[in-house]
Amino acid sequence: MWAISRLLPSGEFPIPGRLLLTLTVLAFGVVIAILGVMAFRSANTTVDPRTPHQSSSLVQNGVYRYTRNPMYLGFLLILVAWGFYLGSVFAALLLPMFVIYMNRFQIKPEERHMRVLFGEAYTRYRSEVRRWL
């Protein structure tokens, strides 16, 4: 995002209260991601996205009542904050690419593992709680 904002400076736009907006969105992103990690830790299940098959329980409480992927949502909000800080339209255009990439290469494989491990309970949870928000 930073490189694009510097390579294409014509995409810069002023944001009133940019620093406050950046810090607010950044704080929300960090808090949401940390709440996701804490919920996994308290359930004694893996936080490592490379090993979803090692999940020992289906976490549905806390922040997981609102989003199935609070850690990824937190990362997205951190990137949104970075985009606000940079003030670049072109950098902001990369945000949908993050969502598309995460859905395809991280979230969908994790969801396949969750369906195998937790069956109907996961299917029900998936129908009740959105992937991102």
Short mmCIF file of N, CA and C in Angstrom, two decimals:
data_model
loop_
_atom_site.label_atom_id
_atom_site.label_comp_id
_atom_site.label_asym_id
_atom_site.label_seq_id
_atom_site.Cartn_x
_atom_site.Cartn_y
_atom_site.Cartn_z
N MET A 1 0.83 -1.19 0.00
CA MET A 1 0.00 0.00 0.00
C MET A 1 0.87 1.25 0.00
N TRP A 2 1.93 1.20 0.80
CA TRP A 2 2.80 2.37 0.88
C TRP A 2 3.44 2.66 -0.47
N ALA A 3 3.95 1.60 -1.13
CA ALA A 3 4.63 1.79 -2.42
C ALA A 3 3.68 2.37 -3.46
N ILE A 4 2.46 1.87 -3.50
CA ILE A 4 1.49 2.39 -4.46
C ILE A 4 1.15 3.84 -4.16
N SER A 5 1.04 4.18 -2.89
CA SER A 5 0.71 5.57 -2.54
C SER A 5 1.83 6.51 -2.96
N ARG A 6 3.05 6.01 -2.99
CA ARG A 6 4.19 6.85 -3.40
C ARG A 6 4.37 6.86 -4.91
N LEU A 7 4.09 5.72 -5.56
CA LEU A 7 4.25 5.64 -7.01
C LEU A 7 3.15 6.40 -7.74
N LEU A 8 1.97 6.46 -7.13
CA LEU A 8 0.83 7.13 -7.76
C LEU A 8 0.31 8.25 -6.85
N PRO A 9 1.12 9.32 -6.68
CA PRO A 9 0.72 10.38 -5.76
C PRO A 9 -0.53 11.14 -6.20
N SER A 10 -0.93 11.00 -7.47
CA SER A 10 -2.12 11.72 -7.93
C SER A 10 -3.39 11.19 -7.27
N GLY A 11 -3.30 10.02 -6.62
CA GLY A 11 -4.46 9.45 -5.96
C GLY A 11 -4.64 9.91 -4.53
N GLU A 12 -3.81 10.84 -4.09
CA GLU A 12 -3.92 11.32 -2.71
C GLU A 12 -5.16 12.17 -2.53
N PHE A 13 -5.79 12.01 -1.38
CA PHE A 13 -6.96 12.82 -1.07
C PHE A 13 -6.88 13.24 0.39
N PRO A 14 -7.30 14.47 0.66
CA PRO A 14 -7.26 14.94 2.05
C PRO A 14 -8.40 14.32 2.86
N ILE A 15 -8.08 13.94 4.07
CA ILE A 15 -9.08 13.39 4.98
C ILE A 15 -9.09 14.27 6.23
N PRO A 16 -10.20 14.97 6.47
CA PRO A 16 -10.27 15.77 7.69
C PRO A 16 -10.14 14.86 8.92
N GLY A 17 -9.31 15.24 9.85
CA GLY A 17 -9.12 14.45 11.06
C GLY A 17 -8.46 13.11 10.78
N ARG A 18 -7.58 13.08 9.80
CA ARG A 18 -6.97 11.84 9.34
C ARG A 18 -6.28 11.07 10.46
N LEU A 19 -5.52 11.74 11.29
CA LEU A 19 -4.80 11.03 12.34
C LEU A 19 -5.76 10.41 13.35
N LEU A 20 -6.78 11.15 13.76
CA LEU A 20 -7.77 10.61 14.70
C LEU A 20 -8.52 9.42 14.09
N LEU A 21 -8.92 9.55 12.84
CA LEU A 21 -9.61 8.47 12.14
C LEU A 21 -8.71 7.25 12.03
N THR A 22 -7.46 7.47 11.66
CA THR A 22 -6.49 6.37 11.55
C THR A 22 -6.33 5.65 12.87
N LEU A 23 -6.12 6.40 13.94
CA LEU A 23 -5.90 5.79 15.26
C LEU A 23 -7.15 5.06 15.77
N THR A 24 -8.32 5.60 15.47
CA THR A 24 -9.57 4.97 15.91
C THR A 24 -9.77 3.63 15.21
N VAL A 25 -9.63 3.62 13.89
CA VAL A 25 -9.81 2.38 13.13
C VAL A 25 -8.72 1.38 13.49
N LEU A 26 -7.50 1.87 13.68
CA LEU A 26 -6.40 1.00 14.10
C LEU A 26 -6.70 0.34 15.44
N ALA A 27 -7.19 1.12 16.38
CA ALA A 27 -7.52 0.58 17.71
C ALA A 27 -8.60 -0.49 17.62
N PHE A 28 -9.65 -0.23 16.83
CA PHE A 28 -10.70 -1.23 16.66
C PHE A 28 -10.14 -2.51 16.05
N GLY A 29 -9.28 -2.37 15.04
CA GLY A 29 -8.69 -3.54 14.41
C GLY A 29 -7.87 -4.36 15.37
N VAL A 30 -7.03 -3.70 16.15
CA VAL A 30 -6.18 -4.40 17.11
C VAL A 30 -7.03 -5.09 18.17
N VAL A 31 -8.02 -4.39 18.70
CA VAL A 31 -8.86 -4.95 19.75
C VAL A 31 -9.64 -6.16 19.23
N ILE A 32 -10.23 -6.07 18.04
CA ILE A 32 -10.99 -7.18 17.49
C ILE A 32 -10.10 -8.40 17.27
N ALA A 33 -8.91 -8.18 16.72
CA ALA A 33 -7.98 -9.30 16.50
C ALA A 33 -7.56 -9.94 17.82
N ILE A 34 -7.26 -9.12 18.81
CA ILE A 34 -6.84 -9.65 20.12
C ILE A 34 -7.99 -10.42 20.78
N LEU A 35 -9.22 -9.91 20.67
CA LEU A 35 -10.37 -10.62 21.24
C LEU A 35 -10.53 -11.99 20.59
N GLY A 36 -10.28 -12.07 19.31
CA GLY A 36 -10.35 -13.35 18.61
C GLY A 36 -9.31 -14.32 19.13
N VAL A 37 -8.09 -13.85 19.29
CA VAL A 37 -7.01 -14.71 19.82
C VAL A 37 -7.34 -15.14 21.24
N MET A 38 -7.81 -14.22 22.06
CA MET A 38 -8.12 -14.54 23.46
C MET A 38 -9.23 -15.61 23.55
N ALA A 39 -10.23 -15.51 22.68
CA ALA A 39 -11.32 -16.50 22.69
C ALA A 39 -10.78 -17.88 22.33
N PHE A 40 -9.88 -17.95 21.36
CA PHE A 40 -9.28 -19.24 20.99
C PHE A 40 -8.44 -19.78 22.14
N ARG A 41 -7.66 -18.90 22.75
CA ARG A 41 -6.80 -19.35 23.86
C ARG A 41 -7.63 -19.85 25.03
N SER A 42 -8.72 -19.16 25.35
CA SER A 42 -9.53 -19.59 26.49
C SER A 42 -10.25 -20.91 26.19
N ALA A 43 -10.46 -21.22 24.91
CA ALA A 43 -11.09 -22.49 24.53
C ALA A 43 -10.03 -23.59 24.33
N ASN A 44 -8.77 -23.24 24.56
CA ASN A 44 -7.66 -24.19 24.39
C ASN A 44 -7.64 -24.83 23.00
N THR A 45 -7.82 -23.99 21.99
CA THR A 45 -7.75 -24.48 20.62
C THR A 45 -6.68 -23.71 19.87
N THR A 46 -6.29 -24.22 18.72
CA THR A 46 -5.17 -23.62 17.99
C THR A 46 -5.53 -22.26 17.39
N VAL A 47 -4.57 -21.36 17.45
CA VAL A 47 -4.71 -20.04 16.84
C VAL A 47 -3.99 -20.03 15.49
N ASP A 48 -3.15 -21.02 15.27
CA ASP A 48 -2.32 -21.10 14.07
C ASP A 48 -3.18 -21.37 12.84
N PRO A 49 -3.24 -20.43 11.90
CA PRO A 49 -4.08 -20.62 10.71
C PRO A 49 -3.56 -21.71 9.78
N ARG A 50 -2.35 -22.16 9.99
CA ARG A 50 -1.80 -23.22 9.14
C ARG A 50 -2.24 -24.61 9.58
N THR A 51 -2.85 -24.69 10.77
CA THR A 51 -3.23 -26.00 11.30
C THR A 51 -4.69 -26.05 11.77
N PRO A 52 -5.64 -25.71 10.89
CA PRO A 52 -7.05 -25.73 11.33
C PRO A 52 -7.52 -27.13 11.69
N HIS A 53 -6.88 -28.14 11.15
CA HIS A 53 -7.26 -29.52 11.46
C HIS A 53 -6.96 -29.89 12.92
N GLN A 54 -6.19 -29.05 13.61
CA GLN A 54 -5.86 -29.30 15.01
C GLN A 54 -6.82 -28.58 15.97
N SER A 55 -7.86 -27.99 15.43
CA SER A 55 -8.84 -27.30 16.28
C SER A 55 -9.51 -28.31 17.21
N SER A 56 -9.59 -27.94 18.48
CA SER A 56 -10.17 -28.85 19.46
C SER A 56 -11.59 -28.47 19.84
N SER A 57 -12.01 -27.25 19.50
CA SER A 57 -13.38 -26.85 19.81
C SER A 57 -13.84 -25.76 18.85
N LEU A 58 -15.15 -25.68 18.69
CA LEU A 58 -15.76 -24.66 17.84
C LEU A 58 -16.07 -23.46 18.72
N VAL A 59 -15.35 -22.39 18.54
CA VAL A 59 -15.53 -21.19 19.36
C VAL A 59 -16.66 -20.36 18.77
N GLN A 60 -17.70 -20.10 19.57
CA GLN A 60 -18.87 -19.36 19.12
C GLN A 60 -19.23 -18.22 20.07
N ASN A 61 -18.41 -18.00 21.08
CA ASN A 61 -18.74 -16.96 22.06
C ASN A 61 -17.87 -15.73 21.86
N GLY A 62 -18.14 -14.71 22.65
CA GLY A 62 -17.37 -13.47 22.55
C GLY A 62 -17.55 -12.83 21.18
N VAL A 63 -16.46 -12.39 20.61
CA VAL A 63 -16.49 -11.71 19.32
C VAL A 63 -16.95 -12.65 18.20
N TYR A 64 -16.84 -13.96 18.44
CA TYR A 64 -17.26 -14.94 17.43
C TYR A 64 -18.78 -15.03 17.31
N ARG A 65 -19.51 -14.31 18.13
CA ARG A 65 -20.96 -14.21 17.95
C ARG A 65 -21.30 -13.26 16.81
N TYR A 66 -20.35 -12.41 16.43
CA TYR A 66 -20.60 -11.38 15.42
C TYR A 66 -19.87 -11.61 14.11
N THR A 67 -18.75 -12.31 14.16
CA THR A 67 -17.96 -12.58 12.97
C THR A 67 -17.25 -13.91 13.15
N ARG A 68 -17.20 -14.70 12.07
CA ARG A 68 -16.50 -15.98 12.15
C ARG A 68 -14.99 -15.81 12.05
N ASN A 69 -14.55 -14.63 11.66
CA ASN A 69 -13.13 -14.40 11.42
C ASN A 69 -12.64 -13.08 12.03
N PRO A 70 -12.72 -12.93 13.34
CA PRO A 70 -12.35 -11.64 13.93
C PRO A 70 -10.87 -11.30 13.74
N MET A 71 -10.00 -12.29 13.69
CA MET A 71 -8.59 -11.97 13.50
C MET A 71 -8.36 -11.38 12.12
N TYR A 72 -8.98 -11.98 11.10
CA TYR A 72 -8.82 -11.44 9.75
C TYR A 72 -9.54 -10.10 9.61
N LEU A 73 -10.67 -9.95 10.25
CA LEU A 73 -11.37 -8.66 10.25
C LEU A 73 -10.49 -7.60 10.91
N GLY A 74 -9.85 -7.97 12.01
CA GLY A 74 -8.93 -7.04 12.68
C GLY A 74 -7.79 -6.62 11.76
N PHE A 75 -7.22 -7.60 11.03
CA PHE A 75 -6.14 -7.28 10.09
C PHE A 75 -6.64 -6.35 8.99
N LEU A 76 -7.86 -6.60 8.51
CA LEU A 76 -8.43 -5.73 7.48
C LEU A 76 -8.58 -4.31 8.00
N LEU A 77 -9.08 -4.16 9.22
CA LEU A 77 -9.23 -2.82 9.79
C LEU A 77 -7.88 -2.14 9.98
N ILE A 78 -6.87 -2.89 10.32
CA ILE A 78 -5.52 -2.32 10.43
C ILE A 78 -5.07 -1.82 9.06
N LEU A 79 -5.36 -2.58 8.01
CA LEU A 79 -5.02 -2.12 6.65
C LEU A 79 -5.85 -0.89 6.25
N VAL A 80 -7.11 -0.86 6.66
CA VAL A 80 -7.95 0.32 6.39
C VAL A 80 -7.34 1.54 7.07
N ALA A 81 -6.90 1.37 8.32
CA ALA A 81 -6.26 2.47 9.04
C ALA A 81 -5.01 2.93 8.30
N TRP A 82 -4.23 1.99 7.83
CA TRP A 82 -3.02 2.33 7.07
C TRP A 82 -3.39 3.10 5.80
N GLY A 83 -4.47 2.68 5.14
CA GLY A 83 -4.94 3.40 3.95
C GLY A 83 -5.37 4.82 4.28
N PHE A 84 -6.06 5.00 5.40
CA PHE A 84 -6.43 6.36 5.83
C PHE A 84 -5.18 7.19 6.08
N TYR A 85 -4.22 6.60 6.75
CA TYR A 85 -2.99 7.33 7.05
C TYR A 85 -2.28 7.76 5.77
N LEU A 86 -2.23 6.85 4.80
CA LEU A 86 -1.56 7.17 3.54
C LEU A 86 -2.37 8.17 2.72
N GLY A 87 -3.69 8.17 2.88
CA GLY A 87 -4.55 9.09 2.15
C GLY A 87 -4.52 8.87 0.65
N SER A 88 -4.44 7.61 0.22
CA SER A 88 -4.31 7.29 -1.19
C SER A 88 -5.47 6.42 -1.66
N VAL A 89 -6.16 6.89 -2.69
CA VAL A 89 -7.24 6.12 -3.29
C VAL A 89 -6.69 4.82 -3.85
N PHE A 90 -5.54 4.87 -4.48
CA PHE A 90 -4.99 3.67 -5.10
C PHE A 90 -4.59 2.63 -4.06
N ALA A 91 -4.07 3.06 -2.94
CA ALA A 91 -3.74 2.12 -1.87
C ALA A 91 -5.01 1.49 -1.32
N ALA A 92 -6.07 2.27 -1.19
CA ALA A 92 -7.34 1.75 -0.68
C ALA A 92 -7.94 0.71 -1.62
N LEU A 93 -7.63 0.81 -2.91
CA LEU A 93 -8.15 -0.17 -3.86
C LEU A 93 -7.57 -1.57 -3.64
N LEU A 94 -6.50 -1.66 -2.87
CA LEU A 94 -5.92 -2.97 -2.56
C LEU A 94 -6.70 -3.72 -1.49
N LEU A 95 -7.53 -3.02 -0.73
CA LEU A 95 -8.28 -3.66 0.35
C LEU A 95 -9.19 -4.79 -0.13
N PRO A 96 -9.94 -4.60 -1.21
CA PRO A 96 -10.75 -5.74 -1.70
C PRO A 96 -9.88 -6.93 -2.11
N MET A 97 -8.67 -6.67 -2.57
CA MET A 97 -7.77 -7.76 -2.95
C MET A 97 -7.39 -8.58 -1.71
N PHE A 98 -7.21 -7.92 -0.58
CA PHE A 98 -6.93 -8.62 0.67
C PHE A 98 -8.09 -9.55 1.03
N VAL A 99 -9.31 -9.03 0.94
CA VAL A 99 -10.49 -9.82 1.28
C VAL A 99 -10.62 -11.01 0.33
N ILE A 100 -10.46 -10.78 -0.95
CA ILE A 100 -10.56 -11.86 -1.94
C ILE A 100 -9.49 -12.92 -1.68
N TYR A 101 -8.27 -12.49 -1.45
CA TYR A 101 -7.18 -13.42 -1.19
C TYR A 101 -7.45 -14.24 0.07
N MET A 102 -7.82 -13.57 1.16
CA MET A 102 -8.06 -14.27 2.42
C MET A 102 -9.22 -15.26 2.28
N ASN A 103 -10.29 -14.85 1.61
CA ASN A 103 -11.41 -15.76 1.40
C ASN A 103 -10.98 -17.02 0.64
N ARG A 104 -10.24 -16.83 -0.41
CA ARG A 104 -9.88 -17.95 -1.29
C ARG A 104 -8.82 -18.87 -0.68
N PHE A 105 -7.76 -18.28 -0.15
CA PHE A 105 -6.61 -19.09 0.23
C PHE A 105 -6.50 -19.39 1.73
N GLN A 106 -7.28 -18.73 2.55
CA GLN A 106 -7.19 -18.98 3.99
C GLN A 106 -8.53 -19.41 4.57
N ILE A 107 -9.55 -18.60 4.37
CA ILE A 107 -10.82 -18.85 5.04
C ILE A 107 -11.54 -20.08 4.49
N LYS A 108 -11.66 -20.20 3.19
CA LYS A 108 -12.37 -21.36 2.63
C LYS A 108 -11.71 -22.68 3.01
N PRO A 109 -10.39 -22.81 2.95
CA PRO A 109 -9.78 -24.06 3.44
C PRO A 109 -10.05 -24.31 4.92
N GLU A 110 -10.01 -23.26 5.74
CA GLU A 110 -10.32 -23.41 7.16
C GLU A 110 -11.76 -23.87 7.34
N GLU A 111 -12.67 -23.30 6.56
CA GLU A 111 -14.08 -23.69 6.67
C GLU A 111 -14.29 -25.15 6.30
N ARG A 112 -13.55 -25.65 5.32
CA ARG A 112 -13.66 -27.08 4.97
C ARG A 112 -13.25 -27.95 6.16
N HIS A 113 -12.17 -27.57 6.83
CA HIS A 113 -11.72 -28.32 8.01
C HIS A 113 -12.75 -28.25 9.14
N MET A 114 -13.34 -27.08 9.33
CA MET A 114 -14.33 -26.92 10.39
C MET A 114 -15.56 -27.78 10.13
N ARG A 115 -15.98 -27.85 8.86
CA ARG A 115 -17.13 -28.70 8.51
C ARG A 115 -16.84 -30.16 8.82
N VAL A 116 -15.64 -30.60 8.49
CA VAL A 116 -15.26 -32.00 8.76
C VAL A 116 -15.19 -32.25 10.27
N LEU A 117 -14.57 -31.33 11.00
CA LEU A 117 -14.37 -31.54 12.43
C LEU A 117 -15.65 -31.41 13.25
N PHE A 118 -16.49 -30.42 12.90
CA PHE A 118 -17.62 -30.08 13.76
C PHE A 118 -18.99 -30.29 13.12
N GLY A 119 -19.03 -30.74 11.88
CA GLY A 119 -20.26 -31.13 11.21
C GLY A 119 -21.41 -30.15 11.31
N GLU A 120 -22.54 -30.65 11.78
CA GLU A 120 -23.79 -29.87 11.83
C GLU A 120 -23.65 -28.63 12.72
N ALA A 121 -22.89 -28.74 13.80
CA ALA A 121 -22.71 -27.57 14.68
C ALA A 121 -22.05 -26.42 13.92
N TYR A 122 -21.06 -26.75 13.09
CA TYR A 122 -20.40 -25.70 12.30
C TYR A 122 -21.34 -25.17 11.22
N THR A 123 -22.07 -26.05 10.58
CA THR A 123 -23.01 -25.63 9.53
C THR A 123 -24.04 -24.66 10.11
N ARG A 124 -24.55 -24.97 11.29
CA ARG A 124 -25.52 -24.09 11.95
C ARG A 124 -24.87 -22.74 12.29
N TYR A 125 -23.69 -22.80 12.88
CA TYR A 125 -22.96 -21.58 13.24
C TYR A 125 -22.71 -20.72 11.99
N ARG A 126 -22.30 -21.38 10.94
CA ARG A 126 -22.01 -20.67 9.68
C ARG A 126 -23.26 -19.98 9.13
N SER A 127 -24.42 -20.58 9.32
CA SER A 127 -25.65 -19.96 8.82
C SER A 127 -26.11 -18.80 9.71
N GLU A 128 -25.62 -18.76 10.94
CA GLU A 128 -26.05 -17.72 11.89
C GLU A 128 -25.10 -16.53 11.98
N VAL A 129 -23.82 -16.75 11.66
CA VAL A 129 -22.81 -15.70 11.84
C VAL A 129 -22.09 -15.46 10.51
N ARG A 130 -21.96 -14.21 10.15
CA ARG A 130 -21.33 -13.87 8.87
C ARG A 130 -19.83 -14.10 8.90
N ARG A 131 -19.26 -14.28 7.72
CA ARG A 131 -17.85 -14.55 7.58
C ARG A 131 -17.00 -13.36 8.06
N TRP A 132 -17.34 -12.17 7.64
CA TRP A 132 -16.54 -10.99 8.01
C TRP A 132 -17.26 -10.17 9.07
N LEU A 133 -18.41 -9.69 8.77
CA LEU A 133 -19.16 -8.87 9.74
C LEU A 133 -20.60 -8.70 9.29
#
